[in-house]
DNA sequence: TGAATAGTGTCTGTAAGACAGTATATG
DNA sequence: CATATACTGTCTTACAGACACTATTCA
């Protein structure tokens, strides 16, 4: 650290006025993760979008669902992205909960197909009743992950269908402002499917066009025309790459075998796959 | 503030382990603002996109350009958005620099047509050599503002054509990671022009189609076909609203008078106005 | 063989871009 | 009138959605 002169409180060039607790109101920095995956509903067997939630084990909002998250470990020089990966790994139990700095690294292989991006930062005073907390929210997409098992905490982590958390259907709602964060994350995810190849992050390394369509249907929450979808995705350059293989079997009750594809190199889709809805939404 | 039990360091439900300086590495929270406007270049007279910058008056990066920004005033319960507006108002001198909590409010009338949105959060360890700083970046769009005058600080604020800050043309570059933040802000602005009515935020309350086209050309940095642009923007429902008036005069060297429009109610454009570039960008 | 699933052909309406033309202002 | 600027017509190509059709596999 370089030593600098007098404070200049109006710009980043200032020294923190702080280190004097009487003049400095601390702000805690946390990360929260909206982790999305697609899994079958236990009852209907239909594929639906799920979000990872925990049960809070302490006040406030004790017993309520919340998004996984926690403090950024500034003392360990932890980056924001690292903190998000670490929290996700700990909550899903996908990495040994050995704690310490190895957490994020140990998770790397299992979470390798994970897509992670920053969603936004939520820092309204009062969003946490205890103190001033600024939370950097992340959005994570992953292929179907194993049932989450709580890390070391008392909190139990579970995949919950996003439809169950819909305001109105959910009597209690998520803790803090997490309902808002989730809503922002869902809108971001829905929009990104339109013009990026993100949907492939929800699928395995090889997938059929039908499986890809089910991803779009689960995230957008509406059925798509199978035939037109098929022709459209194959016409986008660089989106899908043919593996020249097919599934081993057709449908359970008959049906043609489906061709297998892997994600192509394109990250931006031209032309885009626009959502059918949002018409006359004036 | 509610009193809670023992710390549970893995989730937001924890008390800060801190207030004990030996166990707590503080993180400073700041806001930085990418403020964009469109003004004529002094020499050519052409309209170009400008960004607001200050000259740093203290180490590190003393004398270098930087984005305006500063600490969030946690002690005053300041919201992140408020902090961004306050910093912008102070740096542009658009509000009395009376300081204190009235800063943001006093700026409201003058900055009323301002569009402000969160851009992203930058918190990589080491981005500020002095201490750990997490900065929430904001993107602001405004019609041509008066020449910025430094607030109370020694720093001088100026509108700079973004082309001058292009890596390669700019020998020294912006301080900290502000070049990256600016690049992210520009890409966001360019993308948002495509599918939102944001361009009208750069224009006055009433404007011609040609003025609107100049906004798109300045932000995208490439010429557009005047005729096709004209027909296209008028075909988007809710984008433009006819005022049934025209400009007082035609062009300086002859030419028809242009019809005046104001921004319509639509915030999302259907169909979108896609950038001509980005073709075969595979 | 019948049903289920995968994939294709074709038609229609909408929209983008190229380009040329018309309308109305200034000097 | 020459010229500059605003605006419109029309043609071609591309793409989205509707719908019907063919292809292949399973029980």
Coordinates of C-alpha atoms (C1' of nucleotides) in Angstrom, one line a residue:
Chain A
X1 CA 0.0 0.0 0.0
X2 CA 1.2 3.4 -0.9
X3 CA 1.1 6.1 1.7
X4 CA -0.8 9.1 0.5
X5 CA -1.5 12.6 1.7
X6 CA -4.5 14.3 3.1
X7 CA -8.0 12.8 2.6
X8 CA -10.0 14.1 -0.4
X9 CA -13.4 12.8 0.5
X10 CA -15.2 13.4 -2.8
X11 CA -13.4 10.9 -5.0
X12 CA -11.9 7.4 -5.0
X13 CA -8.6 9.1 -4.6
X14 CA -9.4 9.6 -0.9
X15 CA -8.1 7.6 1.9
X16 CA -10.9 6.0 3.7
X17 CA -11.8 8.5 6.4
X18 CA -12.1 5.4 8.4
X19 CA -10.1 3.1 10.6
X20 CA -11.6 5.5 13.1
X21 CA -14.7 3.6 14.0
X22 CA -16.5 6.7 15.2
X23 CA -16.2 8.3 11.7
X24 CA -16.7 5.2 9.6
X25 CA -19.9 3.4 9.1
X26 CA -18.9 0.0 7.8
X27 CA -20.6 -1.6 4.8
X28 CA -20.5 -5.4 4.6
X29 CA -20.1 -6.9 1.1
X30 CA -21.7 -10.2 0.3
X31 CA -22.5 -12.3 -2.8
X32 CA -25.8 -13.9 -3.4
X33 CA -26.2 -16.5 -6.2
X34 CA -29.3 -17.2 -8.3
X35 CA -28.3 -20.7 -9.4
X36 CA -30.6 -22.2 -12.1
X37 CA -30.9 -25.6 -13.5
X38 CA -33.4 -27.7 -15.3
X39 CA -34.8 -30.9 -13.7
X40 CA -37.9 -33.0 -14.0
X41 CA -40.7 -32.3 -11.6
X42 CA -41.1 -35.3 -9.3
X43 CA -44.9 -35.6 -10.0
X44 CA -45.5 -34.8 -13.6
X45 CA -42.1 -35.7 -14.9
X46 CA -42.1 -32.5 -17.0
X47 CA -38.9 -30.5 -17.2
X48 CA -39.0 -27.3 -15.2
X49 CA -36.7 -24.5 -14.2
X50 CA -35.4 -24.8 -10.6
X51 CA -33.5 -22.4 -8.4
X52 CA -31.2 -23.3 -5.5
X53 CA -32.4 -22.1 -2.2
X54 CA -31.4 -22.6 1.4
X55 CA -33.4 -22.5 4.6
X56 CA -32.2 -19.9 7.0
X57 CA -31.1 -21.2 10.3
X58 CA -30.9 -17.8 12.2
X59 CA -32.6 -14.6 12.6
X60 CA -33.8 -12.6 10.8
X61 CA -36.1 -14.4 8.5
X62 CA -35.3 -17.6 10.4
X63 CA -36.8 -20.7 8.7
X64 CA -37.5 -18.8 5.5
X65 CA -36.0 -19.7 2.1
X66 CA -33.2 -17.6 0.8
X67 CA -30.7 -17.5 -2.0
X68 CA -27.3 -19.0 -1.1
X69 CA -24.7 -16.4 -0.3
X70 CA -22.3 -15.0 2.2
X71 CA -19.5 -12.6 2.9
X72 CA -16.7 -11.9 0.6
X73 CA -13.5 -13.0 2.3
X74 CA -11.6 -9.8 2.0
X75 CA -8.9 -11.0 4.3
X76 CA -8.1 -13.7 1.9
X77 CA -8.0 -11.4 -1.1
X78 CA -11.0 -13.2 -2.5
X79 CA -12.4 -11.9 -5.8
X80 CA -16.1 -11.4 -6.2
X81 CA -16.5 -14.1 -8.8
X82 CA -14.5 -16.5 -6.6
X83 CA -16.7 -15.8 -3.7
X84 CA -19.8 -16.7 -5.8
X85 CA -18.3 -20.0 -6.9
X86 CA -17.2 -20.8 -3.4
X87 CA -20.6 -20.2 -1.9
X88 CA -22.3 -22.2 -4.6
X89 CA -19.8 -25.1 -4.1
X90 CA -20.3 -25.1 -0.4
X91 CA -24.1 -25.0 -0.5
X92 CA -24.4 -27.7 -3.2
X93 CA -21.8 -29.9 -1.5
X94 CA -20.2 -30.3 -4.8
X95 CA -16.8 -29.6 -3.3
X96 CA -15.3 -31.0 -0.2
X97 CA -16.3 -28.6 2.5
X98 CA -12.7 -28.4 3.7
X99 CA -13.1 -24.7 4.1
X100 CA -10.4 -22.2 3.6
X101 CA -9.0 -21.0 0.3
X102 CA -9.2 -24.4 -1.4
X103 CA -12.9 -24.3 -1.6
X104 CA -13.3 -22.6 -4.9
X105 CA -10.5 -24.6 -6.5
X106 CA -11.7 -28.0 -5.3
X107 CA -15.1 -27.3 -6.9
X108 CA -13.6 -26.5 -10.3
X109 CA -13.8 -29.9 -11.9
X110 CA -17.4 -30.6 -10.8
X111 CA -18.7 -27.2 -11.7
X112 CA -16.7 -26.9 -14.8
X113 CA -19.6 -26.6 -17.1
X114 CA -21.0 -23.8 -15.0
X115 CA -21.8 -20.5 -16.5
X116 CA -21.5 -17.6 -14.1
X117 CA -22.2 -14.0 -14.6
X118 CA -22.8 -10.9 -12.5
X119 CA -26.4 -10.0 -12.2
X120 CA -26.4 -6.7 -10.3
X121 CA -25.7 -5.2 -6.9
X122 CA -28.4 -4.6 -4.3
X123 CA -27.5 -2.1 -1.6
X124 CA -30.6 -0.3 -0.4
X125 CA -30.3 0.7 3.2
X126 CA -32.5 -1.5 5.4
X127 CA -32.5 -4.5 3.0
X128 CA -30.8 -6.3 5.9
X129 CA -32.3 -5.2 9.2
X130 CA -29.0 -5.8 11.1
X131 CA -26.6 -3.6 9.3
X132 CA -25.7 -2.0 6.0
X133 CA -25.1 -4.8 3.5
X134 CA -24.2 -4.4 -0.2
X135 CA -24.8 -7.6 -2.0
X136 CA -23.4 -8.5 -5.4
X137 CA -25.8 -10.9 -7.0
X138 CA -24.6 -13.6 -9.5
X139 CA -26.5 -15.7 -12.0
X140 CA -25.4 -19.3 -12.5
X141 CA -26.6 -21.8 -15.1
X142 CA -25.7 -25.4 -14.9
X143 CA -26.9 -28.7 -16.3
X144 CA -28.9 -30.9 -14.0
X145 CA -26.9 -31.1 -10.8
X146 CA -27.3 -33.7 -8.1
X147 CA -29.7 -32.9 -5.2
X148 CA -27.9 -30.2 -3.2
X149 CA -26.7 -31.2 0.2
X150 CA -26.1 -28.5 2.7
X151 CA -22.4 -27.8 3.2
X152 CA -21.3 -27.6 6.7
X153 CA -24.0 -25.2 7.8
X154 CA -27.3 -26.0 9.5
X155 CA -29.0 -24.6 6.4
X156 CA -30.5 -27.2 4.0
X157 CA -30.1 -26.5 0.3
X158 CA -32.7 -27.6 -2.2
X159 CA -33.7 -27.1 -5.8
X160 CA -37.1 -25.5 -5.9
X161 CA -39.2 -25.1 -9.1
X162 CA -39.3 -21.4 -9.7
X163 CA -43.0 -21.6 -10.3
X164 CA -43.4 -22.4 -6.6
X165 CA -41.8 -19.1 -5.6
X166 CA -44.0 -17.0 -7.8
X167 CA -45.4 -14.1 -5.8
X168 CA -49.0 -15.1 -5.1
X169 CA -48.3 -18.8 -5.1
X170 CA -45.7 -18.5 -2.4
X171 CA -47.3 -17.5 0.9
X172 CA -44.1 -16.4 2.7
X173 CA -41.7 -15.4 0.0
X174 CA -37.9 -15.4 0.1
X175 CA -35.9 -13.7 2.8
X176 CA -34.6 -10.1 2.4
X177 CA -35.0 -8.7 -1.1
X178 CA -34.2 -12.1 -2.6
X179 CA -37.5 -12.3 -4.4
X180 CA -36.5 -9.2 -6.4
X181 CA -33.1 -10.6 -7.1
X182 CA -34.6 -13.9 -8.3
X183 CA -37.0 -12.0 -10.5
X184 CA -34.2 -10.0 -12.0
X185 CA -32.2 -13.2 -12.6
X186 CA -35.1 -14.9 -14.3
X187 CA -35.6 -12.0 -16.6
X188 CA -31.9 -11.9 -17.4
X189 CA -31.9 -15.6 -18.1
X190 CA -34.9 -15.4 -20.4
X191 CA -33.5 -12.5 -22.3
X192 CA -30.1 -14.2 -22.7
X193 CA -31.6 -17.3 -24.3
X194 CA -32.8 -15.1 -27.1
X195 CA -29.5 -13.8 -28.4
X196 CA -26.8 -16.1 -26.9
X197 CA -26.0 -19.7 -27.0
X198 CA -26.5 -19.9 -23.2
X199 CA -29.2 -22.6 -23.5
X200 CA -26.5 -25.1 -24.2
X201 CA -25.1 -24.5 -20.7
X202 CA -28.2 -26.2 -19.3
X203 CA -27.7 -29.3 -21.4
X204 CA -25.1 -32.0 -21.2
X205 CA -22.1 -32.1 -23.5
X206 CA -24.2 -33.8 -26.2
X207 CA -27.9 -33.2 -26.7
X208 CA -30.8 -33.5 -29.1
X209 CA -32.7 -30.6 -30.7
X210 CA -35.7 -31.7 -28.6
X211 CA -33.7 -31.5 -25.4
X212 CA -32.6 -28.0 -26.4
X213 CA -36.2 -27.0 -27.1
X214 CA -37.2 -28.3 -23.7
X215 CA -34.6 -25.9 -22.2
X216 CA -36.1 -23.0 -23.9
X217 CA -39.6 -24.1 -23.0
X218 CA -38.7 -24.5 -19.3
X219 CA -37.0 -21.1 -19.1
X220 CA -39.5 -19.2 -21.1
X221 CA -42.4 -21.2 -19.5
X222 CA -44.3 -21.7 -22.8
X223 CA -44.4 -24.4 -25.5
X224 CA -42.7 -23.8 -28.8
X225 CA -43.5 -25.2 -32.2
X226 CA -41.3 -28.2 -32.5
X227 CA -40.9 -28.2 -36.3
X228 CA -40.1 -24.5 -36.7
X229 CA -37.8 -24.6 -33.7
X230 CA -35.9 -27.4 -35.2
X231 CA -35.3 -25.7 -38.5
X232 CA -34.5 -22.4 -36.8
X233 CA -31.8 -23.5 -34.4
X234 CA -30.0 -25.5 -37.2
X235 CA -30.0 -22.4 -39.4
X236 CA -28.1 -20.3 -36.9
X237 CA -24.4 -20.5 -37.9
X238 CA -22.2 -21.8 -35.2
X239 CA -24.9 -22.6 -32.7
X240 CA -25.0 -26.4 -33.0
X241 CA -22.3 -28.8 -34.2
X242 CA -23.3 -32.2 -35.6
X243 CA -21.7 -35.2 -33.9
X244 CA -22.9 -37.6 -36.6
X245 CA -24.3 -39.8 -34.0
X246 CA -27.8 -40.4 -32.7
X247 CA -29.4 -41.5 -29.5
X248 CA -29.2 -45.2 -28.8
X249 CA -33.0 -45.6 -28.7
X250 CA -36.0 -43.7 -30.0
X251 CA -38.9 -42.7 -27.7
X252 CA -40.1 -45.1 -25.1
X253 CA -43.3 -45.8 -27.0
X254 CA -41.8 -45.6 -30.4
X255 CA -40.3 -42.9 -32.5
X256 CA -37.3 -42.0 -34.6
X257 CA -33.8 -41.8 -33.0
X258 CA -32.6 -38.2 -32.6
X259 CA -29.4 -36.7 -33.9
X260 CA -27.0 -35.6 -31.3
X261 CA -25.3 -32.2 -31.3
X262 CA -22.8 -30.4 -29.2
X263 CA -22.5 -26.6 -28.6
X264 CA -20.8 -24.8 -31.5
X265 CA -18.4 -22.0 -31.2
X266 CA -20.9 -19.1 -31.5
X267 CA -21.7 -17.2 -28.3
X268 CA -24.0 -14.7 -30.0
X269 CA -26.9 -15.9 -32.1
X270 CA -27.6 -14.4 -35.6
X271 CA -30.4 -14.4 -36.2
X272 CA -31.7 -14.4 -32.6
X273 CA -34.4 -16.8 -31.3
X274 CA -37.0 -14.4 -30.1
X275 CA -39.6 -15.2 -27.5
X276 CA -43.1 -15.7 -28.9
X277 CA -44.7 -13.7 -26.1
X278 CA -44.0 -10.0 -25.4
X279 CA -46.4 -9.2 -28.3
X280 CA -48.5 -6.1 -27.9
X281 CA -47.0 -5.7 -24.5
X282 CA -47.5 -2.0 -24.9
Chain B
X1 CA -30.9 -3.3 14.6
X2 CA -31.9 -6.6 16.0
X3 CA -29.5 -8.4 18.3
X4 CA -28.7 -11.9 17.1
X5 CA -26.8 -14.9 18.4
X6 CA -23.5 -16.4 17.5
X7 CA -21.9 -15.6 14.2
X8 CA -22.6 -18.1 11.3
X9 CA -19.9 -17.1 9.0
X10 CA -21.1 -18.9 5.9
X11 CA -24.3 -16.9 5.2
X12 CA -25.8 -13.5 5.2
X13 CA -27.4 -14.5 8.5
X14 CA -24.1 -13.9 10.1
X15 CA -23.2 -11.0 12.2
X16 CA -20.1 -9.4 10.8
X17 CA -17.2 -11.0 12.5
X18 CA -15.9 -7.5 12.6
X19 CA -15.9 -4.4 14.7
X20 CA -12.8 -6.2 15.8
X21 CA -10.2 -4.7 13.5
X22 CA -7.9 -7.6 13.9
X23 CA -10.4 -10.0 12.5
X24 CA -12.1 -7.8 9.9
X25 CA -10.5 -6.6 6.7
X26 CA -12.7 -3.7 5.6
X27 CA -14.0 -3.3 2.1
X28 CA -14.7 0.2 0.9
X29 CA -17.8 0.7 -1.3
X30 CA -17.7 3.4 -4.0
X31 CA -19.7 4.3 -7.0
X32 CA -18.2 5.3 -10.4
X33 CA -20.3 6.9 -13.1
X34 CA -20.0 6.5 -16.9
X35 CA -21.8 9.6 -17.9
X36 CA -22.5 9.9 -21.6
X37 CA -23.8 12.7 -23.7
X38 CA -23.7 13.8 -27.3
X39 CA -22.1 17.1 -28.3
X40 CA -20.5 18.6 -31.3
X41 CA -16.7 18.3 -31.8
X42 CA -15.1 21.8 -31.5
X43 CA -13.2 21.3 -34.8
X44 CA -15.3 19.4 -37.2
X45 CA -18.7 20.3 -35.8
X46 CA -19.8 16.7 -36.1
X47 CA -21.8 15.1 -33.3
X48 CA -19.9 12.6 -31.2
X49 CA -20.3 10.6 -28.1
X50 CA -18.6 12.2 -25.0
X51 CA -17.9 10.8 -21.6
X52 CA -17.4 12.8 -18.4
X53 CA -14.0 12.5 -16.9
X54 CA -12.1 14.2 -14.1
X55 CA -8.4 14.8 -13.6
X56 CA -7.1 13.1 -10.5
X57 CA -5.5 15.4 -8.0
X58 CA -3.9 12.9 -5.7
X59 CA -2.0 9.7 -5.8
X60 CA -2.3 7.1 -7.1
X61 CA -2.7 7.9 -10.8
X62 CA -2.2 11.6 -10.0
X63 CA -2.9 13.8 -13.0
X64 CA -4.5 10.9 -14.9
X65 CA -8.1 11.0 -16.2
X66 CA -10.7 9.0 -14.3
X67 CA -14.4 8.5 -14.1
X68 CA -16.2 10.5 -11.5
X69 CA -17.0 8.6 -8.4
X70 CA -16.6 8.4 -4.7
X71 CA -17.5 6.7 -1.5
X72 CA -21.1 5.7 -0.6
X73 CA -22.1 7.7 2.4
X74 CA -23.2 4.8 4.6
X75 CA -23.4 7.0 7.7
X76 CA -26.1 9.0 6.0
X77 CA -28.0 5.9 4.9
X78 CA -27.3 6.8 1.2
X79 CA -28.6 4.4 -1.4
X80 CA -26.3 3.4 -4.2
X81 CA -28.4 5.2 -6.9
X82 CA -28.4 8.3 -4.7
X83 CA -24.7 8.2 -4.4
X84 CA -24.3 8.0 -8.2
X85 CA -26.6 11.0 -8.8
X86 CA -24.8 12.9 -6.1
X87 CA -21.4 12.3 -7.5
X88 CA -22.6 13.2 -11.0
X89 CA -24.2 16.4 -9.7
X90 CA -21.1 17.4 -7.7
X91 CA -18.7 16.8 -10.5
X92 CA -20.7 18.5 -13.2
X93 CA -21.6 21.4 -10.9
X94 CA -25.2 21.1 -11.9
X95 CA -26.2 21.3 -8.3
X96 CA -25.1 23.8 -5.7
X97 CA -22.2 22.2 -4.0
X98 CA -23.7 22.8 -0.6
X99 CA -22.7 19.3 0.4
X100 CA -24.6 17.2 2.8
X101 CA -27.7 15.3 2.2
X102 CA -29.3 18.0 0.1
X103 CA -26.9 17.4 -2.8
X104 CA -28.9 14.8 -4.6
X105 CA -32.2 16.5 -4.2
X106 CA -30.9 19.9 -5.3
X107 CA -29.7 18.3 -8.5
X108 CA -33.1 16.8 -9.3
X109 CA -34.5 19.5 -11.5
X110 CA -31.5 20.0 -13.6
X111 CA -30.8 16.4 -14.1
X112 CA -34.4 15.5 -14.5
X113 CA -34.1 14.1 -18.0
X114 CA -31.2 11.9 -16.9
X115 CA -31.4 8.2 -17.4
X116 CA -29.4 6.2 -14.8
X117 CA -28.9 2.5 -14.6
X118 CA -26.5 0.2 -12.9
X119 CA -23.7 -1.1 -15.0
X120 CA -21.9 -3.6 -12.9
X121 CA -19.7 -4.0 -9.9
X122 CA -15.9 -4.2 -10.0
X123 CA -14.1 -5.6 -7.0
X124 CA -11.0 -7.4 -8.1
X125 CA -8.4 -7.3 -5.3
X126 CA -5.7 -4.8 -6.2
X127 CA -7.8 -2.7 -8.6
X128 CA -7.0 0.1 -6.1
X129 CA -3.5 -0.1 -4.8
X130 CA -4.3 1.4 -1.5
X131 CA -7.0 -0.9 -0.1
X132 CA -9.8 -3.2 -1.1
X133 CA -12.4 -1.3 -2.9
X134 CA -15.6 -2.6 -4.4
X135 CA -17.0 -0.1 -6.9
X136 CA -20.6 -0.1 -8.2
X137 CA -20.5 1.4 -11.7
X138 CA -23.4 3.3 -13.1
X139 CA -24.3 4.3 -16.6
X140 CA -25.9 7.7 -17.2
X141 CA -27.3 9.2 -20.4
X142 CA -28.2 12.8 -20.8
X143 CA -29.0 15.4 -23.5
X144 CA -26.2 17.8 -24.1
X145 CA -25.2 19.2 -20.8
X146 CA -23.3 22.4 -20.2
X147 CA -19.5 22.2 -19.9
X148 CA -18.8 20.5 -16.6
X149 CA -17.3 22.6 -13.9
X150 CA -15.5 20.9 -11.1
X151 CA -17.5 20.7 -7.9
X152 CA -15.6 21.8 -4.9
X153 CA -12.6 19.5 -5.5
X154 CA -9.4 20.3 -7.2
X155 CA -10.2 17.9 -9.9
X156 CA -11.4 19.4 -13.2
X157 CA -14.3 17.7 -14.9
X158 CA -14.5 17.6 -18.7
X159 CA -16.5 16.0 -21.5
X160 CA -14.1 14.0 -23.6
X161 CA -14.9 12.4 -27.0
X162 CA -14.8 8.6 -26.3
X163 CA -12.8 8.2 -29.5
X164 CA -9.9 10.0 -27.8
X165 CA -9.9 7.4 -25.0
X166 CA -9.7 4.5 -27.3
X167 CA -6.9 2.1 -26.3
X168 CA -4.1 2.8 -28.7
X169 CA -5.0 6.4 -29.4
X170 CA -4.8 7.2 -25.7
X171 CA -1.2 7.1 -24.5
X172 CA -1.8 6.9 -20.8
X173 CA -5.3 5.6 -20.4
X174 CA -7.8 6.0 -17.6
X175 CA -6.9 5.5 -14.0
X176 CA -7.6 2.2 -12.1
X177 CA -9.7 -0.2 -14.2
X178 CA -11.8 2.7 -15.5
X179 CA -10.9 1.9 -19.1
X180 CA -12.6 -1.5 -18.7
X181 CA -15.6 0.1 -17.0
X182 CA -15.9 2.6 -19.8
X183 CA -15.7 -0.2 -22.4
X184 CA -18.4 -2.1 -20.6
X185 CA -20.6 1.0 -20.4
X186 CA -20.2 1.8 -24.1
X187 CA -21.1 -1.7 -25.1
X188 CA -24.1 -1.6 -22.9
X189 CA -25.2 1.7 -24.4
X190 CA -24.7 0.5 -27.9
X191 CA -26.8 -2.6 -27.2
X192 CA -29.5 -0.8 -25.4
X193 CA -30.1 1.5 -28.4
X194 CA -31.1 -1.5 -30.4
X195 CA -34.0 -2.7 -28.4
X196 CA -35.0 0.2 -26.1
X197 CA -36.1 3.8 -26.7
X198 CA -33.0 5.0 -24.8
X199 CA -31.8 7.1 -27.7
X200 CA -34.5 9.7 -26.9
X201 CA -32.8 10.3 -23.6
X202 CA -29.9 11.8 -25.5
X203 CA -32.2 14.2 -27.4
X204 CA -34.1 17.2 -26.2
X205 CA -37.9 17.0 -25.4
X206 CA -38.6 17.5 -29.1
X207 CA -36.4 16.3 -31.9
X208 CA -36.4 15.5 -35.6
X209 CA -35.8 12.1 -37.1
X210 CA -32.5 13.3 -38.3
X211 CA -31.4 14.3 -34.8
X212 CA -32.4 10.9 -33.6
X213 CA -30.4 9.3 -36.4
X214 CA -27.4 11.4 -35.4
X215 CA -27.7 9.9 -31.9
X216 CA -27.6 6.4 -33.2
X217 CA -24.7 7.3 -35.5
X218 CA -22.7 8.9 -32.7
X219 CA -23.2 6.0 -30.3
X220 CA -22.7 3.2 -32.8
X221 CA -19.9 5.1 -34.6
X222 CA -21.1 4.4 -38.1
X223 CA -23.3 6.1 -40.6
X224 CA -26.9 4.9 -41.2
X225 CA -29.0 5.0 -44.3
X226 CA -31.1 8.1 -43.8
X227 CA -34.1 7.0 -45.8
X228 CA -34.4 3.5 -44.4
X229 CA -33.8 4.8 -40.8
X230 CA -36.6 7.3 -41.2
X231 CA -39.2 4.7 -42.3
X232 CA -38.0 2.2 -39.7
X233 CA -38.2 4.4 -36.6
X234 CA -41.7 5.7 -37.6
X235 CA -42.9 2.1 -38.0
X236 CA -42.0 1.1 -34.5
X237 CA -45.2 1.5 -32.5
X238 CA -44.9 3.8 -29.5
X239 CA -41.4 5.0 -30.3
X240 CA -42.1 8.4 -31.6
X241 CA -45.1 10.7 -31.1
X242 CA -45.8 13.4 -33.7
X243 CA -46.1 16.9 -32.4
X244 CA -47.7 18.2 -35.6
X245 CA -45.1 20.9 -35.8
X246 CA -41.9 21.4 -37.7
X247 CA -38.6 23.1 -37.2
X248 CA -38.7 26.9 -37.8
X249 CA -36.2 26.7 -40.6
X250 CA -34.9 24.2 -43.0
X251 CA -31.2 23.5 -43.5
X252 CA -28.7 26.4 -43.5
X253 CA -28.0 26.0 -47.2
X254 CA -31.6 25.0 -48.2
X255 CA -33.7 22.0 -47.5
X256 CA -37.2 21.0 -46.3
X257 CA -38.3 21.7 -42.7
X258 CA -38.3 18.6 -40.5
X259 CA -41.2 17.3 -38.5
X260 CA -40.8 17.4 -34.7
X261 CA -41.4 14.4 -32.6
X262 CA -41.3 13.6 -28.9
X263 CA -40.6 10.3 -27.2
X264 CA -43.6 8.0 -27.2
X265 CA -44.6 5.7 -24.4
X266 CA -42.8 2.6 -25.5
X267 CA -39.7 1.6 -23.6
X268 CA -39.0 -1.6 -25.6
X269 CA -38.8 -1.5 -29.3
X270 CA -40.6 -4.0 -31.6
X271 CA -39.2 -4.6 -34.0
X272 CA -35.7 -3.7 -32.7
X273 CA -33.3 -1.4 -34.6
X274 CA -30.3 -3.7 -35.1
X275 CA -26.8 -2.5 -35.6
X276 CA -25.6 -2.9 -39.2
X277 CA -22.1 -4.2 -38.1
X278 CA -21.7 -7.4 -36.1
X279 CA -22.1 -9.4 -39.3
X280 CA -20.0 -12.4 -39.8
X281 CA -18.4 -11.6 -36.5
X282 CA -17.8 -15.3 -36.0
Chain C
dT1 C1' -49.2 -52.2 -38.0
dG2 C1' -50.2 -48.2 -35.2
dA3 C1' -48.6 -44.8 -32.5
dA4 C1' -45.0 -41.8 -31.2
dT5 C1' -41.1 -39.1 -32.1
dA6 C1' -37.8 -36.7 -35.5
dG7 C1' -37.2 -34.0 -39.2
dT8 C1' -38.6 -31.4 -43.9
dG9 C1' -41.4 -28.6 -47.5
dT10 C1' -44.0 -24.9 -48.5
dC11 C1' -46.7 -20.9 -48.1
dT12 C1' -47.7 -16.2 -46.1
dG13 C1' -46.8 -12.0 -43.8
dT14 C1' -43.3 -8.9 -42.0
dA15 C1' -39.2 -6.6 -42.0
dA16 C1' -34.4 -5.1 -43.6
dG17 C1' -31.5 -3.1 -47.0
dA18 C1' -30.6 -1.1 -51.6
dC19 C1' -31.8 2.4 -54.5
dA20 C1' -34.4 5.7 -56.8
dG21 C1' -37.7 9.0 -56.7
dT22 C1' -40.7 13.0 -54.8
dA23 C1' -41.5 17.2 -51.7
dT24 C1' -40.2 21.5 -49.8
dA25 C1' -37.1 24.5 -48.0
dT26 C1' -32.8 28.1 -48.6
dG27 C1' -29.9 31.2 -51.1
Chain D
dC1 C1' -33.0 28.1 -60.4
dA2 C1' -29.5 25.1 -58.1
dT3 C1' -28.9 22.7 -54.2
dA4 C1' -29.7 20.8 -49.9
dT5 C1' -32.4 18.4 -46.8
dA6 C1' -36.7 15.7 -45.6
dC7 C1' -39.4 12.1 -46.8
dT8 C1' -41.7 8.0 -49.7
dG9 C1' -42.1 4.0 -53.2
dT10 C1' -40.6 -0.2 -54.7
dC11 C1' -37.9 -4.2 -55.2
dT12 C1' -35.2 -8.1 -53.3
dT13 C1' -33.9 -11.1 -49.9
dA14 C1' -34.3 -13.1 -45.3
dC15 C1' -36.8 -14.9 -41.7
dA16 C1' -40.9 -16.2 -38.4
dG17 C1' -44.9 -18.8 -37.8
dA18 C1' -48.6 -21.9 -39.5
dC19 C1' -49.4 -26.2 -41.3
dA20 C1' -48.9 -30.3 -43.6
dC21 C1' -46.1 -33.8 -44.9
dT22 C1' -42.3 -37.5 -44.8
dA23 C1' -38.9 -40.6 -42.1
dT24 C1' -37.8 -43.7 -38.6
dT25 C1' -38.3 -46.3 -34.6
dC26 C1' -40.8 -49.0 -30.7
dA27 C1' -44.3 -52.1 -28.7

